């Protein structure tokens, strides 16, 4: 898309501009996440979920119709601003499952998130520029020929529309403990009592929300989560750029369709792992130990990426698919463990606000991820002849440094757990 906008003067600069588009979504979400968390705590999880999925329908469609770079940035920013989904969904997953099954609930959330990060680019790889890839089905004079990136966006928007309709049948979890009150007689005294209760509850809410920033088990898990989120978003940005870039620049020279195939295989593997193996590992080792092991294993794996690029044919395809699957399994294991720690660190009536704070911090770091990853990749491609960590070796070295910092932060005294 960035190449078609013709805003980059050199091929090496495409990564930087692509990073700005990716970062605009996260920057918008960072500005509004706490607000959506407070709304979810006040009015329920369900309205925020419906609002978030509806915003995808509108602004994702407009993104596919972007005619220039700045329209793409603006539509992504607006989508991020109006999309407060992830925080309330994490709270919802904790509330709808019993405590012993919360790992399964949150692993489902992180699996959906991880698969989205993978299937999205995969879908784009298969469906972008349909007039070029499938000329028998799509004319160059059609809407899909004039807007070559509209088809994948339209498919996602149609899916989001279906999810929005289905969300109306979701049960609300925030006030489930008050269901017994429905049987009470509606009288003046009851209404007066309820009004007093609401005022009392509002008074109580003000105090704990101030104390969230002093809740170190929560804040420490959010900070660690932010570091790993920075790594994951930078990796996602870099992986697609690296796979698409030519061999002479240290890349794989893969087409968007070939990248899509790799990511589709990875997405299926994530689904199987998170719904079967992760809950079992979490029960045995605990979320922190799983995150540590996954972080440590990620470092040698990423170190191997520049050497994988030296291969060709079946060897390249096989090792790349294996590396992509393992890397994303490790990443989602880390994120799921931190989801669990965050939601265990607060009570139910604080979960929306707590996840809003987490989303704000994470979104700021994730906004830096694509922009930083794209800029790093562009810079690395200009130093292919450097004596120290030339080309893509520098890219994956920097990713490993961020990962190592995250692993170190999972140890005491930095990362704390709530003890009831």
PDB file of C-alpha atoms in Angstrom, residues 69-236:
ATOM      1  CA  UNK A  69      -0.979   8.199   2.880  1.00  0.00           C
ATOM      2  CA  UNK A  70      -2.643  10.759   5.160  1.00  0.00           C
ATOM      3  CA  UNK A  71      -6.126   9.311   4.687  1.00  0.00           C
ATOM      4  CA  UNK A  72      -4.730   5.916   5.683  1.00  0.00           C
ATOM      5  CA  UNK A  73      -3.137   7.414   8.817  1.00  0.00           C
ATOM      6  CA  UNK A  74      -6.334   9.292   9.777  1.00  0.00           C
ATOM      7  CA  UNK A  75      -8.674   6.310   9.383  1.00  0.00           C
ATOM      8  CA  UNK A  76      -6.346   4.100  11.433  1.00  0.00           C
ATOM      9  CA  UNK A  77      -6.115   6.779  14.135  1.00  0.00           C
ATOM     10  CA  UNK A  78      -9.911   7.113  14.343  1.00  0.00           C
ATOM     11  CA  UNK A  79     -10.306   3.339  14.458  1.00  0.00           C
ATOM     12  CA  UNK A  80      -7.880   3.158  17.382  1.00  0.00           C
ATOM     13  CA  UNK A  81      -9.615   6.015  19.214  1.00  0.00           C
ATOM     14  CA  UNK A  82     -13.063   4.416  19.041  1.00  0.00           C
ATOM     15  CA  UNK A  83     -11.921   0.846  19.570  1.00  0.00           C
ATOM     16  CA  UNK A  84     -11.834   0.043  23.289  1.00  0.00           C
ATOM     17  CA  UNK A  85     -12.319  -3.692  22.810  1.00  0.00           C
ATOM     18  CA  UNK A  86      -9.374  -5.510  24.318  1.00  0.00           C
ATOM     19  CA  UNK A  87      -9.572  -4.214  27.901  1.00  0.00           C
ATOM     20  CA  UNK A  88     -13.282  -4.991  28.470  1.00  0.00           C
ATOM     21  CA  UNK A  89     -12.906  -8.342  26.692  1.00  0.00           C
ATOM     22  CA  UNK A  90     -10.102  -9.365  29.074  1.00  0.00           C
ATOM     23  CA  UNK A  91     -12.285  -8.372  32.028  1.00  0.00           C
ATOM     24  CA  UNK A  92     -15.224 -10.251  30.476  1.00  0.00           C
ATOM     25  CA  UNK A  93     -13.139 -13.418  30.043  1.00  0.00           C
ATOM     26  CA  UNK A  94     -12.155 -13.346  33.726  1.00  0.00           C
ATOM     27  CA  UNK A  95     -15.721 -12.791  34.895  1.00  0.00           C
ATOM     28  CA  UNK A  96     -17.448 -15.410  32.767  1.00  0.00           C
ATOM     29  CA  UNK A  97     -15.054 -18.219  33.828  1.00  0.00           C
ATOM     30  CA  UNK A  98     -14.523 -19.618  37.321  1.00  0.00           C
ATOM     31  CA  UNK A  99     -11.075 -18.887  38.766  1.00  0.00           C
ATOM     32  CA  UNK A 100      -9.683 -22.341  37.961  1.00  0.00           C
ATOM     33  CA  UNK A 101     -10.601 -21.846  34.282  1.00  0.00           C
ATOM     34  CA  UNK A 102      -9.437 -18.233  33.906  1.00  0.00           C
ATOM     35  CA  UNK A 103      -6.216 -19.346  32.196  1.00  0.00           C
ATOM     36  CA  UNK A 104      -8.322 -20.977  29.475  1.00  0.00           C
ATOM     37  CA  UNK A 105     -10.496 -17.864  29.140  1.00  0.00           C
ATOM     38  CA  UNK A 106      -7.570 -15.471  28.857  1.00  0.00           C
ATOM     39  CA  UNK A 107      -5.625 -17.841  26.607  1.00  0.00           C
ATOM     40  CA  UNK A 108      -8.641 -17.748  24.287  1.00  0.00           C
ATOM     41  CA  UNK A 109      -8.462 -13.932  24.256  1.00  0.00           C
ATOM     42  CA  UNK A 110      -4.727 -13.853  23.570  1.00  0.00           C
ATOM     43  CA  UNK A 111      -5.132 -16.598  20.960  1.00  0.00           C
ATOM     44  CA  UNK A 112      -7.769 -14.541  19.151  1.00  0.00           C
ATOM     45  CA  UNK A 113      -5.488 -11.490  19.392  1.00  0.00           C
ATOM     46  CA  UNK A 114      -2.465 -13.458  18.145  1.00  0.00           C
ATOM     47  CA  UNK A 115      -4.402 -15.088  15.328  1.00  0.00           C
ATOM     48  CA  UNK A 116      -5.719 -11.673  14.330  1.00  0.00           C
ATOM     49  CA  UNK A 117      -2.150 -10.362  14.074  1.00  0.00           C
ATOM     50  CA  UNK A 118      -1.355 -13.299  11.804  1.00  0.00           C
ATOM     51  CA  UNK A 119      -4.547 -13.876   9.822  1.00  0.00           C
ATOM     52  CA  UNK A 120      -4.891 -10.137   9.098  1.00  0.00           C
ATOM     53  CA  UNK A 121      -1.617  -9.930   7.132  1.00  0.00           C
ATOM     54  CA  UNK A 122      -2.298 -13.392   5.670  1.00  0.00           C
ATOM     55  CA  UNK A 123      -5.708 -12.267   4.411  1.00  0.00           C
ATOM     56  CA  UNK A 124      -4.106  -9.136   3.042  1.00  0.00           C
ATOM     57  CA  UNK A 125      -1.520 -11.254   1.264  1.00  0.00           C
ATOM     58  CA  UNK A 126      -4.159 -13.392  -0.443  1.00  0.00           C
ATOM     59  CA  UNK A 127      -6.737 -10.704  -1.250  1.00  0.00           C
ATOM     60  CA  UNK A 128      -4.775  -7.478  -1.799  1.00  0.00           C
ATOM     61  CA  UNK A 129      -4.458  -6.338  -5.438  1.00  0.00           C
ATOM     62  CA  UNK A 130      -7.079  -8.831  -6.674  1.00  0.00           C
ATOM     63  CA  UNK A 131      -7.177  -7.354 -10.193  1.00  0.00           C
ATOM     64  CA  UNK A 132      -3.515  -8.350 -10.610  1.00  0.00           C
ATOM     65  CA  UNK A 133      -3.721 -11.733  -8.881  1.00  0.00           C
ATOM     66  CA  UNK A 134      -7.135 -12.854 -10.111  1.00  0.00           C
ATOM     67  CA  UNK A 135      -7.773 -10.979 -13.403  1.00  0.00           C
ATOM     68  CA  UNK A 136     -10.487 -13.448 -14.417  1.00  0.00           C
ATOM     69  CA  UNK A 137     -12.559 -12.477 -11.377  1.00  0.00           C
ATOM     70  CA  UNK A 138     -11.732  -8.796 -10.905  1.00  0.00           C
ATOM     71  CA  UNK A 139     -11.432  -6.202 -13.643  1.00  0.00           C
ATOM     72  CA  UNK A 140      -8.861  -3.435 -13.385  1.00  0.00           C
ATOM     73  CA  UNK A 141     -11.721  -0.978 -14.032  1.00  0.00           C
ATOM     74  CA  UNK A 142     -13.811  -2.297 -11.133  1.00  0.00           C
ATOM     75  CA  UNK A 143     -13.906  -0.890  -7.593  1.00  0.00           C
ATOM     76  CA  UNK A 144     -11.391  -3.529  -6.502  1.00  0.00           C
ATOM     77  CA  UNK A 145      -9.088  -2.555  -9.358  1.00  0.00           C
ATOM     78  CA  UNK A 146      -9.187   1.132  -8.444  1.00  0.00           C
ATOM     79  CA  UNK A 147      -8.779   0.385  -4.724  1.00  0.00           C
ATOM     80  CA  UNK A 148      -6.446  -2.649  -4.671  1.00  0.00           C
ATOM     81  CA  UNK A 149      -6.514  -2.993  -0.856  1.00  0.00           C
ATOM     82  CA  UNK A 150     -10.272  -2.659  -0.414  1.00  0.00           C
ATOM     83  CA  UNK A 151     -11.155  -6.371  -0.738  1.00  0.00           C
ATOM     84  CA  UNK A 152      -9.327  -7.617   2.411  1.00  0.00           C
ATOM     85  CA  UNK A 153     -10.657  -4.628   4.373  1.00  0.00           C
ATOM     86  CA  UNK A 154     -14.191  -5.333   3.161  1.00  0.00           C
ATOM     87  CA  UNK A 155     -13.937  -8.988   4.237  1.00  0.00           C
ATOM     88  CA  UNK A 156     -12.795  -7.954   7.717  1.00  0.00           C
ATOM     89  CA  UNK A 157     -15.548  -5.331   7.955  1.00  0.00           C
ATOM     90  CA  UNK A 158     -18.221  -7.883   6.996  1.00  0.00           C
ATOM     91  CA  UNK A 159     -16.894 -10.244   9.654  1.00  0.00           C
ATOM     92  CA  UNK A 160     -16.905  -7.399  12.209  1.00  0.00           C
ATOM     93  CA  UNK A 161     -20.503  -6.592  11.238  1.00  0.00           C
ATOM     94  CA  UNK A 162     -21.511 -10.182  12.007  1.00  0.00           C
ATOM     95  CA  UNK A 163     -19.692 -10.011  15.354  1.00  0.00           C
ATOM     96  CA  UNK A 164     -21.451  -6.722  16.186  1.00  0.00           C
ATOM     97  CA  UNK A 165     -24.864  -8.306  15.604  1.00  0.00           C
ATOM     98  CA  UNK A 166     -23.911 -11.397  17.632  1.00  0.00           C
ATOM     99  CA  UNK A 167     -22.642  -9.216  20.511  1.00  0.00           C
ATOM    100  CA  UNK A 168     -26.195  -8.049  21.247  1.00  0.00           C
ATOM    101  CA  UNK A 169     -26.885 -11.548  22.601  1.00  0.00           C
ATOM    102  CA  UNK A 170     -23.886 -11.539  24.953  1.00  0.00           C
ATOM    103  CA  UNK A 171     -24.803 -11.704  28.652  1.00  0.00           C
ATOM    104  CA  UNK A 172     -23.577  -8.752  30.728  1.00  0.00           C
ATOM    105  CA  UNK A 173     -21.127  -9.825  33.447  1.00  0.00           C
ATOM    106  CA  UNK A 174     -20.496  -6.653  35.445  1.00  0.00           C
ATOM    107  CA  UNK A 175     -23.671  -6.677  37.564  1.00  0.00           C
ATOM    108  CA  UNK A 176     -24.409 -10.380  37.546  1.00  0.00           C
ATOM    109  CA  UNK A 177     -24.231 -10.481  41.369  1.00  0.00           C
ATOM    110  CA  UNK A 178     -27.226  -8.122  41.531  1.00  0.00           C
ATOM    111  CA  UNK A 179     -29.577 -10.421  39.596  1.00  0.00           C
ATOM    112  CA  UNK A 180     -31.506 -11.317  42.762  1.00  0.00           C
ATOM    113  CA  UNK A 181     -32.585  -7.708  43.099  1.00  0.00           C
ATOM    114  CA  UNK A 182     -34.852  -8.127  40.060  1.00  0.00           C
ATOM    115  CA  UNK A 183     -37.382  -9.996  42.183  1.00  0.00           C
ATOM    116  CA  UNK A 184     -37.834  -7.059  44.560  1.00  0.00           C
ATOM    117  CA  UNK A 185     -41.052  -5.028  44.400  1.00  0.00           C
ATOM    118  CA  UNK A 186     -40.723  -1.768  42.517  1.00  0.00           C
ATOM    119  CA  UNK A 187     -41.855   0.815  45.038  1.00  0.00           C
ATOM    120  CA  UNK A 188     -40.954   4.335  46.008  1.00  0.00           C
ATOM    121  CA  UNK A 189     -38.910   3.089  48.956  1.00  0.00           C
ATOM    122  CA  UNK A 190     -37.056   0.595  46.795  1.00  0.00           C
ATOM    123  CA  UNK A 191     -36.227   3.238  44.205  1.00  0.00           C
ATOM    124  CA  UNK A 192     -35.048   5.648  46.892  1.00  0.00           C
ATOM    125  CA  UNK A 193     -32.908   2.912  48.419  1.00  0.00           C
ATOM    126  CA  UNK A 194     -31.437   2.035  45.022  1.00  0.00           C
ATOM    127  CA  UNK A 195     -30.631   5.684  44.381  1.00  0.00           C
ATOM    128  CA  UNK A 196     -28.805   5.926  47.700  1.00  0.00           C
ATOM    129  CA  UNK A 197     -26.945   2.711  46.875  1.00  0.00           C
ATOM    130  CA  UNK A 198     -25.772   4.084  43.529  1.00  0.00           C
ATOM    131  CA  UNK A 199     -24.476   7.251  45.182  1.00  0.00           C
ATOM    132  CA  UNK A 200     -22.703   5.171  47.797  1.00  0.00           C
ATOM    133  CA  UNK A 201     -21.191   2.951  45.118  1.00  0.00           C
ATOM    134  CA  UNK A 202     -20.009   5.977  43.149  1.00  0.00           C
ATOM    135  CA  UNK A 203     -18.302   7.253  46.278  1.00  0.00           C
ATOM    136  CA  UNK A 204     -16.622   3.902  46.768  1.00  0.00           C
ATOM    137  CA  UNK A 205     -15.533   3.753  43.111  1.00  0.00           C
ATOM    138  CA  UNK A 206     -13.667   7.039  43.312  1.00  0.00           C
ATOM    139  CA  UNK A 207     -11.299   5.764  45.975  1.00  0.00           C
ATOM    140  CA  UNK A 208     -10.146   2.458  44.459  1.00  0.00           C
ATOM    141  CA  UNK A 209      -9.659   4.006  41.037  1.00  0.00           C
ATOM    142  CA  UNK A 210      -7.187   6.439  42.581  1.00  0.00           C
ATOM    143  CA  UNK A 211      -5.380   3.534  44.194  1.00  0.00           C
ATOM    144  CA  UNK A 212      -4.903   1.582  40.954  1.00  0.00           C
ATOM    145  CA  UNK A 213      -1.667   3.440  40.214  1.00  0.00           C
ATOM    146  CA  UNK A 214      -0.413   2.405  43.683  1.00  0.00           C
ATOM    147  CA  UNK A 215      -1.286  -1.253  43.080  1.00  0.00           C
ATOM    148  CA  UNK A 216       2.240  -2.542  42.376  1.00  0.00           C
ATOM    149  CA  UNK A 217       1.223  -6.098  41.343  1.00  0.00           C
ATOM    150  CA  UNK A 218      -0.980  -4.469  38.690  1.00  0.00           C
ATOM    151  CA  UNK A 219       1.443  -1.748  37.604  1.00  0.00           C
ATOM    152  CA  UNK A 220       4.476  -4.054  37.454  1.00  0.00           C
ATOM    153  CA  UNK A 221       2.605  -6.556  35.267  1.00  0.00           C
ATOM    154  CA  UNK A 222       1.451  -3.697  33.003  1.00  0.00           C
ATOM    155  CA  UNK A 223       5.011  -2.387  32.590  1.00  0.00           C
ATOM    156  CA  UNK A 224       6.342  -5.846  31.704  1.00  0.00           C
ATOM    157  CA  UNK A 225       3.380  -6.299  29.357  1.00  0.00           C
ATOM    158  CA  UNK A 226       4.264  -3.013  27.638  1.00  0.00           C
ATOM    159  CA  UNK A 227       7.863  -4.106  27.035  1.00  0.00           C
ATOM    160  CA  UNK A 228       6.821  -7.407  25.471  1.00  0.00           C
ATOM    161  CA  UNK A 229       4.106  -5.627  23.443  1.00  0.00           C
ATOM    162  CA  UNK A 230       6.742  -3.268  22.036  1.00  0.00           C
ATOM    163  CA  UNK A 231       8.780  -6.298  20.991  1.00  0.00           C
ATOM    164  CA  UNK A 232       5.812  -8.124  19.449  1.00  0.00           C
ATOM    165  CA  UNK A 233       4.581  -5.176  17.384  1.00  0.00           C
ATOM    166  CA  UNK A 234       8.077  -4.359  16.156  1.00  0.00           C
ATOM    167  CA  UNK A 235       8.561  -8.035  15.246  1.00  0.00           C
ATOM    168  CA  UNK A 236       5.231  -8.196  13.364  1.00  0.00           C
TER     169      UNK A 236
END
